[in-house]
Amino acid sequence: MYKKNQKRNIAVWQEFEDGVRKFINWAKNQHAHMNYDKIKCPCRKSKNRKFKTADKVMYDICMKGFVDGYYNWTAHGEAQVLENYDDQLAPICSEMPVAPDMRTQWGDLF
């Protein structure tokens, strides 16, 4: 039983580490959000307030984890995602012209 769980934990850890590498590679290409060759560190301690080398960010994230709630990488150049689509899109949708009911238009054909 222990070996089975150990293998699973290693696989989960490897998947996490691969995801962190992909994040760092993506962040290193967002030059407008860098300080020379350093990126903001989203670990629980730094909370995107400190610029660090990619290796140090990798270490910090793996040892301390990501800052809580950092799902949309705005500090690294990702666009802000709308939190509540319905409330924010309602004014836009109310101004759009309404298409005529197709059943009414096609009713004459059948």
Coordinates of C-alpha atoms in Angstrom, one line a residue:
M1 CA 0.0 0.0 0.0
Y2 CA 2.7 2.5 0.9
K3 CA 4.6 1.9 -2.4
K4 CA 1.3 2.5 -4.3
N5 CA 0.8 5.8 -2.6
Q6 CA 4.4 6.7 -2.9
K7 CA 4.3 6.2 -6.7
R8 CA 1.1 8.3 -6.9
N9 CA 2.7 11.1 -4.8
I10 CA 5.8 11.1 -7.1
A11 CA 3.5 11.4 -10.2
V12 CA 1.5 14.2 -8.6
W13 CA 4.7 16.0 -7.6
Q14 CA 6.2 15.6 -11.1
E15 CA 3.0 17.0 -12.7
F16 CA 3.1 20.0 -10.3
E17 CA 6.8 20.6 -11.1
D18 CA 6.1 20.4 -14.8
G19 CA 3.3 22.9 -14.4
V20 CA 5.6 25.3 -12.5
R21 CA 8.2 25.0 -15.3
K22 CA 5.6 25.9 -17.9
F23 CA 4.4 28.9 -15.8
I24 CA 8.0 30.1 -15.4
N25 CA 8.8 29.7 -19.2
W26 CA 5.6 31.6 -20.0
A27 CA 6.4 34.3 -17.4
K28 CA 9.9 34.8 -18.8
N29 CA 8.4 35.8 -22.2
Q30 CA 6.3 38.6 -20.7
H31 CA 9.0 41.2 -20.9
A32 CA 6.8 44.1 -19.9
H33 CA 6.3 42.4 -16.5
M34 CA 10.0 41.6 -15.8
N35 CA 12.9 43.4 -14.1
Y36 CA 15.7 42.6 -16.5
D37 CA 16.0 38.8 -16.3
K38 CA 13.9 38.5 -13.2
I39 CA 10.2 37.7 -12.8
K40 CA 7.9 38.3 -9.9
C41 CA 7.8 35.5 -7.4
P42 CA 4.3 34.2 -6.7
C43 CA 5.3 32.0 -3.8
R44 CA 3.3 32.3 -0.5
K45 CA 6.1 34.4 1.1
S46 CA 6.9 36.9 -1.7
K47 CA 3.3 37.3 -3.0
N48 CA 4.3 38.8 -6.3
R49 CA 6.2 41.7 -4.6
K50 CA 9.8 40.5 -5.2
F51 CA 11.6 40.0 -8.5
K52 CA 13.7 36.8 -8.6
T53 CA 15.6 34.7 -11.0
A54 CA 13.7 31.8 -12.7
D55 CA 15.6 29.2 -10.7
K56 CA 14.8 31.0 -7.4
V57 CA 11.2 31.3 -8.3
M58 CA 11.1 27.6 -9.2
Y59 CA 12.6 26.7 -5.8
D60 CA 10.4 29.0 -3.8
I61 CA 7.2 27.8 -5.5
C62 CA 8.1 24.1 -5.0
M63 CA 9.1 24.7 -1.4
K64 CA 6.5 27.2 -0.3
G65 CA 3.7 26.8 -2.8
F66 CA 1.8 29.5 -4.8
V67 CA 0.3 32.5 -3.1
D68 CA -3.4 31.7 -2.2
G69 CA -5.9 32.6 -4.9
Y70 CA -3.4 33.4 -7.7
Y71 CA -5.3 31.7 -10.6
N72 CA -5.2 34.6 -13.0
W73 CA -1.5 35.6 -13.5
T74 CA -2.1 39.3 -13.8
A75 CA 1.3 40.1 -12.2
H76 CA 2.9 38.2 -15.0
G77 CA 1.0 39.7 -18.0
E78 CA -2.1 37.6 -18.2
A79 CA -5.2 39.7 -18.9
Q80 CA -7.8 40.1 -16.1
V81 CA -10.6 37.5 -16.4
L82 CA -14.1 38.5 -15.7
E83 CA -15.3 37.0 -12.4
N84 CA -19.0 37.2 -12.8
Y85 CA -19.9 37.1 -16.5
D86 CA -23.6 37.6 -16.2
D87 CA -23.5 40.8 -14.2
Q88 CA -20.8 42.4 -16.4
L89 CA -22.3 41.3 -19.7
A90 CA -25.9 42.2 -18.9
P91 CA -25.6 45.9 -19.8
I92 CA -23.8 45.0 -23.1
C93 CA -26.4 42.4 -24.0
S94 CA -29.4 44.7 -23.2
E95 CA -28.1 47.2 -25.8
M96 CA -27.8 44.6 -28.6
P97 CA -30.6 44.4 -31.1
V98 CA -33.0 41.5 -30.6
A99 CA -33.2 39.1 -33.5
P100 CA -36.8 38.3 -34.7
D101 CA -38.2 35.0 -33.6
M102 CA -37.3 32.6 -36.4
R103 CA -40.3 30.4 -35.8
T104 CA -42.5 33.3 -36.6
Q105 CA -40.7 34.1 -39.8
W106 CA -40.5 30.5 -40.9
G107 CA -44.1 29.7 -39.9
D108 CA -45.3 31.2 -43.2
L109 CA -43.1 28.8 -45.1
F110 CA -44.6 25.6 -43.7

